Amino acid sequence: MTDPVPSDEIILEINNIEVIYNHVILVLKGVSLRVPKGGITALLGGNGAGKTTTLKSISNLLRSERGEVTKGSIQYRGERIQDLAPSDLVKKGVIQVMEGRHCFEHLTVEENLLTGAYTRRASHGDIDADLNMVYDYFPRLKERRRSQAGYTSGGEQQMVAIGRALMSRPETILLDEPSMGLAPQLVEEIFNIVKSLNENEGATFLLAEQNTNVALRFAHYGYILESGRVVMDGPAKELRENPDVKEFYLGMSDEGRKSFRDVRSYRRRKRWLS
Ligand SMILES: Nc1ncnc2c1ncn2[C@@H]1O[C@H](COP(=O)(O)OP(=O)(O)OP(=O)(O)O)[C@@H](O)[C@H]1O
Ligand SMILES: [Mg+2]
């Protein structure tokens, strides 16, 4: 479905990182990734494999969870980014869309989008142009612009979360489980938008997904994580055809999670963790 990665330039490079939570829980055990500029790279793996931890190591959101990168290096455009505040990283063009579609529920859709422009000293005209760009990609959000975000559907909230990230004019988007809890048709709609953002705006994506099936159809390259280690990586097309990947990861239902009950128990587990 997708063409080869459009650029050879590695924009984000992770070398052999180790992450420890609460000083004792070793979660990432030497993870290395190379993310090419202008590509869609998928980070795959089941519950607790370490996908979110990897994304948070890059965006520097680990500290608030008492996590720490204790070994290895992370470079963006050849520059070490481990000590930057998340907001400085946004200024360098890297933004994370968090798992679970975090919106400000009491604000309208449009107000949520506008919060995404806060790191920039943009003029009103620029911000309007960006809003229109977001509405072009997400026509549903335009229709719902004055609705309170808390009352919109799960799919619309995921769109708000991505749209808000776009308002910072990112070069690279770290997207955590965009498919989570959404019906297959919406998952498809969101991945198609990711694809057009990649093709038309040249946005680079590193996306974490349990839904291997959909991720490998849209990504150019994939890494599979298990228990904090990369166990396999390769061009998406090769991974799709790999017998082990087929057996262990593509045997899942299209939604990635087998039933609503799974999603619920998963949410419970997450709450218990936090
Ligand atoms: N704040 C934390 N403190 C302690 N352990 C944590 C913390 N956050 C995550 N972990 C543990 O780290 C491991 C990796 O979790 P992570 O959330 O990165 O996995 P994931 O691949 O994103 O999983 P999922 O698909 O369920 O979102 C899990 O064993 C999890 O229990
Ligand atoms: Mg996760």
Short mmCIF file of C-alpha atoms and ligand atoms in Angstrom, two decimals:
data_model
loop_
_atom_site.label_atom_id
_atom_site.label_comp_id
_atom_site.label_asym_id
_atom_site.label_seq_id
_atom_site.Cartn_x
_atom_site.Cartn_y
_atom_site.Cartn_z
CA MET A 1 0.00 0.00 0.00
CA THR A 2 2.78 2.41 0.89
CA ASP A 3 5.85 3.40 -1.06
CA PRO A 4 9.39 2.98 0.24
CA VAL A 5 10.56 5.47 2.83
CA PRO A 6 10.99 8.77 0.99
CA SER A 7 14.25 9.78 2.64
CA ASP A 8 17.46 8.16 3.88
CA GLU A 9 18.09 10.83 6.46
CA ILE A 10 17.73 9.50 9.99
CA ILE A 11 16.06 12.28 11.93
CA LEU A 12 15.64 10.49 15.25
CA GLU A 13 18.03 7.91 16.57
CA ILE A 14 17.80 5.90 19.75
CA ASN A 15 20.84 3.92 20.75
CA ASN A 16 20.66 1.14 23.25
CA ILE A 17 18.54 2.85 25.87
CA GLU A 18 17.68 1.42 29.21
CA VAL A 19 14.75 2.78 31.22
CA ILE A 20 14.11 2.22 34.91
CA TYR A 21 10.96 3.20 36.81
CA ASN A 22 11.08 4.00 40.52
CA HIS A 23 14.83 3.30 40.60
CA VAL A 24 14.27 -0.45 40.43
CA ILE A 25 11.91 -1.59 37.68
CA LEU A 26 13.92 -2.19 34.53
CA VAL A 27 11.55 -1.78 31.61
CA LEU A 28 13.58 -1.06 28.47
CA LYS A 29 16.62 -3.29 28.14
CA GLY A 30 18.71 -1.86 25.35
CA VAL A 31 16.31 -0.50 22.73
CA SER A 32 17.67 0.97 19.49
CA LEU A 33 15.58 2.60 16.77
CA ARG A 34 16.23 4.68 13.70
CA VAL A 35 13.46 6.90 12.42
CA PRO A 36 13.90 8.24 8.88
CA LYS A 37 12.74 11.72 8.01
CA GLY A 38 9.44 11.73 6.19
CA GLY A 39 8.63 8.13 7.03
CA ILE A 40 6.02 6.33 9.08
CA THR A 41 7.76 4.02 11.53
CA ALA A 42 5.71 1.63 13.64
CA LEU A 43 6.59 0.47 17.12
CA LEU A 44 4.67 -2.75 17.68
CA GLY A 45 4.13 -5.13 20.54
CA GLY A 46 1.58 -6.33 23.06
CA ASN A 47 0.48 -5.03 26.44
CA GLY A 48 3.39 -3.81 28.53
CA ALA A 49 6.01 -4.40 25.82
CA GLY A 50 7.47 -0.92 26.36
CA LYS A 51 6.03 1.10 23.48
CA THR A 52 4.72 4.00 25.53
CA THR A 53 7.87 4.02 27.63
CA THR A 54 9.95 4.33 24.47
CA LEU A 55 7.89 7.27 23.20
CA LYS A 56 8.03 8.97 26.58
CA SER A 57 11.78 8.53 26.72
CA ILE A 58 12.01 10.51 23.51
CA SER A 59 9.58 13.25 24.48
CA ASN A 60 11.00 13.42 28.00
CA LEU A 61 7.71 12.72 29.70
CA LEU A 62 9.19 9.95 31.83
CA ARG A 63 10.25 12.08 34.70
CA SER A 64 6.70 12.80 35.77
CA GLU A 65 6.23 9.02 36.06
CA ARG A 66 9.38 8.48 38.05
CA GLY A 67 11.06 6.89 35.09
CA GLU A 68 14.59 7.54 33.92
CA VAL A 69 16.76 6.75 30.93
CA THR A 70 19.77 5.23 32.64
CA LYS A 71 21.84 4.14 29.64
CA GLY A 72 22.14 4.85 25.96
CA SER A 73 21.45 7.97 23.93
CA ILE A 74 18.66 9.69 22.06
CA GLN A 75 19.46 12.11 19.26
CA TYR A 76 17.27 14.32 17.14
CA ARG A 77 18.96 15.74 14.05
CA GLY A 78 22.24 14.60 15.54
CA GLU A 79 21.72 16.52 18.77
CA ARG A 80 21.33 14.91 22.17
CA ILE A 81 17.83 15.61 23.44
CA GLN A 82 17.70 13.68 26.71
CA ASP A 83 17.94 16.74 28.94
CA LEU A 84 15.46 18.95 27.14
CA ALA A 85 12.12 19.87 28.66
CA PRO A 86 9.15 18.54 26.67
CA SER A 87 8.25 22.10 25.66
CA ASP A 88 11.76 22.73 24.26
CA LEU A 89 11.42 19.58 22.28
CA VAL A 90 8.15 20.85 20.85
CA LYS A 91 10.05 23.94 19.71
CA LYS A 92 12.49 21.64 17.94
CA GLY A 93 9.57 20.06 16.14
CA VAL A 94 8.89 16.90 18.13
CA ILE A 95 5.53 16.36 19.77
CA GLN A 96 3.84 13.42 21.40
CA VAL A 97 0.17 12.58 21.11
CA MET A 98 -0.51 10.65 24.27
CA GLU A 99 -2.22 7.34 24.55
CA GLY A 100 -5.88 7.65 25.51
CA ARG A 101 -6.65 10.86 23.60
CA HIS A 102 -6.12 13.44 26.27
CA CYS A 103 -8.46 16.37 25.63
CA PHE A 104 -9.56 19.19 27.83
CA GLU A 105 -13.09 17.94 28.24
CA HIS A 106 -14.64 21.24 29.31
CA LEU A 107 -13.21 23.19 26.41
CA THR A 108 -14.70 23.18 22.95
CA VAL A 109 -13.05 21.33 20.11
CA GLU A 110 -11.67 24.58 18.73
CA GLU A 111 -10.39 25.76 22.11
CA ASN A 112 -8.60 22.43 22.47
CA LEU A 113 -6.95 22.91 19.11
CA LEU A 114 -5.89 26.44 20.01
CA THR A 115 -4.09 25.19 23.13
CA GLY A 116 -1.77 23.36 20.73
CA ALA A 117 -0.45 26.63 19.36
CA TYR A 118 0.77 27.90 22.73
CA THR A 119 4.46 27.09 22.29
CA ARG A 120 4.66 29.26 19.21
CA ARG A 121 4.70 32.99 19.02
CA ALA A 122 2.52 32.92 15.98
CA SER A 123 0.35 35.73 14.68
CA HIS A 124 -3.43 35.39 14.67
CA GLY A 125 -3.28 35.01 10.91
CA ASP A 126 -0.87 32.08 11.15
CA ILE A 127 -2.93 30.41 13.82
CA ASP A 128 -6.07 30.80 11.72
CA ALA A 129 -4.28 29.27 8.76
CA ASP A 130 -3.21 26.33 10.91
CA LEU A 131 -6.70 25.84 12.24
CA ASN A 132 -7.97 25.72 8.70
CA MET A 133 -5.29 23.21 7.81
CA VAL A 134 -6.42 21.00 10.70
CA TYR A 135 -10.05 21.37 9.61
CA ASP A 136 -9.10 20.40 6.06
CA TYR A 137 -7.64 17.15 7.33
CA PHE A 138 -10.39 16.57 9.88
CA PRO A 139 -13.67 17.89 8.43
CA ARG A 140 -15.51 16.27 11.34
CA LEU A 141 -13.75 18.61 13.73
CA LYS A 142 -14.90 21.60 11.76
CA GLU A 143 -18.48 20.46 12.13
CA ARG A 144 -17.96 19.95 15.85
CA ARG A 145 -15.79 23.01 16.48
CA ARG A 146 -18.13 24.54 19.03
CA SER A 147 -18.99 21.31 20.84
CA GLN A 148 -17.57 20.61 24.23
CA ALA A 149 -14.78 18.07 23.67
CA GLY A 150 -15.99 15.84 26.51
CA TYR A 151 -19.20 15.20 24.62
CA THR A 152 -17.64 14.21 21.32
CA SER A 153 -17.06 10.58 20.32
CA GLY A 154 -13.87 8.62 20.99
CA GLY A 155 -12.84 8.96 17.36
CA GLU A 156 -13.39 12.70 17.39
CA GLN A 157 -11.36 13.03 20.58
CA GLN A 158 -8.50 11.15 18.96
CA MET A 159 -8.76 13.60 16.05
CA VAL A 160 -8.70 16.52 18.50
CA ALA A 161 -5.56 15.08 20.11
CA ILE A 162 -3.82 14.77 16.75
CA GLY A 163 -5.15 18.13 15.55
CA ARG A 164 -3.86 19.85 18.66
CA ALA A 165 -0.41 18.39 18.05
CA LEU A 166 -0.53 19.67 14.46
CA MET A 167 -1.10 23.20 15.77
CA SER A 168 2.51 23.23 17.00
CA ARG A 169 3.62 22.66 13.38
CA PRO A 170 5.59 19.58 14.23
CA GLU A 171 8.19 17.97 12.05
CA THR A 172 7.93 14.67 13.93
CA ILE A 173 4.88 13.24 15.68
CA LEU A 174 5.10 10.50 18.28
CA LEU A 175 1.68 8.94 18.15
CA ASP A 176 0.69 6.53 20.90
CA GLU A 177 -1.97 3.93 20.03
CA PRO A 178 -4.25 5.98 17.82
CA SER A 179 -6.47 2.92 17.33
CA MET A 180 -7.16 2.28 20.99
CA GLY A 181 -10.80 1.50 21.67
CA LEU A 182 -12.02 2.70 18.26
CA ALA A 183 -14.21 0.87 15.77
CA PRO A 184 -12.34 -0.49 12.71
CA GLN A 185 -13.83 2.05 10.33
CA LEU A 186 -12.63 4.95 12.46
CA VAL A 187 -9.22 3.39 12.86
CA GLU A 188 -9.00 3.24 9.09
CA GLU A 189 -10.11 6.88 8.80
CA ILE A 190 -7.49 8.04 11.28
CA PHE A 191 -4.68 6.06 9.67
CA ASN A 192 -5.64 7.45 6.28
CA ILE A 193 -5.29 10.94 7.70
CA VAL A 194 -1.89 10.04 9.14
CA LYS A 195 -0.90 8.84 5.69
CA SER A 196 -1.97 12.04 3.99
CA LEU A 197 -0.23 14.18 6.64
CA ASN A 198 2.88 12.16 5.94
CA GLU A 199 2.59 12.48 2.18
CA ASN A 200 1.32 16.06 1.88
CA GLU A 201 2.98 17.80 4.82
CA GLY A 202 6.06 15.60 4.98
CA ALA A 203 5.39 14.84 8.67
CA THR A 204 7.53 12.10 10.18
CA PHE A 205 5.68 9.61 12.38
CA LEU A 206 6.79 7.19 15.03
CA LEU A 207 3.65 5.39 16.06
CA ALA A 208 3.11 2.86 18.79
CA GLU A 209 0.42 0.30 18.07
CA GLN A 210 -0.89 -2.99 19.37
CA ASN A 211 -2.90 -3.21 16.18
CA THR A 212 -0.13 -4.73 14.08
CA ASN A 213 -2.42 -5.34 11.18
CA VAL A 214 -3.38 -1.76 10.49
CA ALA A 215 0.00 -0.32 11.51
CA LEU A 216 1.91 -2.51 9.05
CA ARG A 217 -0.41 -1.55 6.23
CA PHE A 218 0.31 2.14 6.71
CA ALA A 219 3.89 2.19 8.01
CA HIS A 220 7.05 1.95 5.94
CA TYR A 221 9.10 0.22 8.58
CA GLY A 222 8.35 -1.58 11.82
CA TYR A 223 10.01 -2.56 15.07
CA ILE A 224 8.54 -5.26 17.29
CA LEU A 225 9.09 -4.93 21.02
CA GLU A 226 8.72 -7.69 23.53
CA SER A 227 9.46 -7.27 27.23
CA GLY A 228 11.49 -4.15 26.62
CA ARG A 229 13.63 -5.48 23.78
CA VAL A 230 13.41 -5.15 20.01
CA VAL A 231 12.91 -8.70 18.82
CA MET A 232 12.45 -8.01 15.13
CA ASP A 233 12.55 -5.10 12.70
CA GLY A 234 12.23 -4.63 8.98
CA PRO A 235 10.35 -2.98 6.14
CA ALA A 236 6.60 -3.19 6.82
CA LYS A 237 6.04 -5.30 3.75
CA GLU A 238 8.54 -7.92 4.91
CA LEU A 239 7.11 -8.00 8.42
CA ARG A 240 3.61 -8.49 7.01
CA GLU A 241 4.81 -11.56 5.18
CA ASN A 242 6.95 -12.96 7.98
CA PRO A 243 5.43 -16.25 9.28
CA ASP A 244 6.19 -15.48 12.96
CA VAL A 245 4.64 -12.05 12.71
CA LYS A 246 1.63 -13.57 11.01
CA GLU A 247 1.20 -16.14 13.72
CA PHE A 248 1.84 -14.03 16.79
CA TYR A 249 0.64 -10.61 15.77
CA LEU A 250 -1.57 -10.76 12.72
CA GLY A 251 -3.80 -13.49 14.09
CA MET A 252 -5.57 -10.80 16.07
CA SER A 253 -8.91 -9.38 15.09
CA ASP A 254 -8.96 -6.26 12.95
CA GLU A 255 -9.56 -4.05 15.94
CA GLY A 256 -6.36 -5.32 17.48
CA ARG A 257 -8.05 -6.10 20.76
CA LYS A 258 -10.40 -8.97 20.80
CA SER A 259 -13.33 -7.60 22.67
CA PHE A 260 -14.67 -4.64 24.50
CA ARG A 261 -14.00 -6.51 27.71
CA ASP A 262 -10.29 -6.64 26.90
CA VAL A 263 -10.26 -2.90 26.43
CA ARG A 264 -12.00 -2.40 29.74
CA SER A 265 -9.71 -4.64 31.73
CA TYR A 266 -6.81 -2.93 30.03
CA ARG A 267 -8.06 0.46 31.17
CA ARG A 268 -8.48 -0.87 34.68
CA ARG A 269 -4.92 -2.11 34.65
CA LYS A 270 -3.70 1.27 33.50
CA ARG A 271 -5.57 3.03 36.28
CA TRP A 272 -4.17 0.67 38.80
CA LEU A 273 -0.69 1.44 37.54
CA SER A 274 -0.98 5.15 37.75
N1 LIG B 1 5.00 4.60 35.82
C1 LIG B 1 5.37 3.31 35.85
N2 LIG B 1 5.92 2.77 36.95
C2 LIG B 1 6.29 1.46 36.97
N3 LIG B 1 6.18 0.63 35.92
C3 LIG B 1 5.64 1.10 34.80
C4 LIG B 1 5.21 2.47 34.70
N4 LIG B 1 4.71 2.67 33.46
C5 LIG B 1 4.82 1.48 32.83
N5 LIG B 1 5.39 0.55 33.61
C6 LIG B 1 5.70 -0.85 33.24
O1 LIG B 1 6.56 -0.81 32.14
C7 LIG B 1 6.25 -1.84 31.21
C8 LIG B 1 6.05 -1.23 29.85
O2 LIG B 1 4.90 -0.40 29.86
P1 LIG B 1 4.45 0.48 28.63
O3 LIG B 1 3.31 1.28 29.07
O4 LIG B 1 5.64 1.17 28.08
O5 LIG B 1 4.01 -0.65 27.61
P2 LIG B 1 3.19 -0.52 26.26
O6 LIG B 1 3.93 -1.34 25.25
O7 LIG B 1 2.92 0.88 25.94
O8 LIG B 1 1.85 -1.29 26.63
P3 LIG B 1 0.33 -0.98 26.19
O9 LIG B 1 0.18 -1.53 24.82
O10 LIG B 1 -0.45 -1.74 27.20
O11 LIG B 1 0.11 0.49 26.24
C9 LIG B 1 5.04 -2.56 31.76
O12 LIG B 1 5.48 -3.72 32.41
C10 LIG B 1 4.47 -1.60 32.75
O13 LIG B 1 3.85 -2.30 33.79
MG MG B 2 1.22 2.00 25.73
#
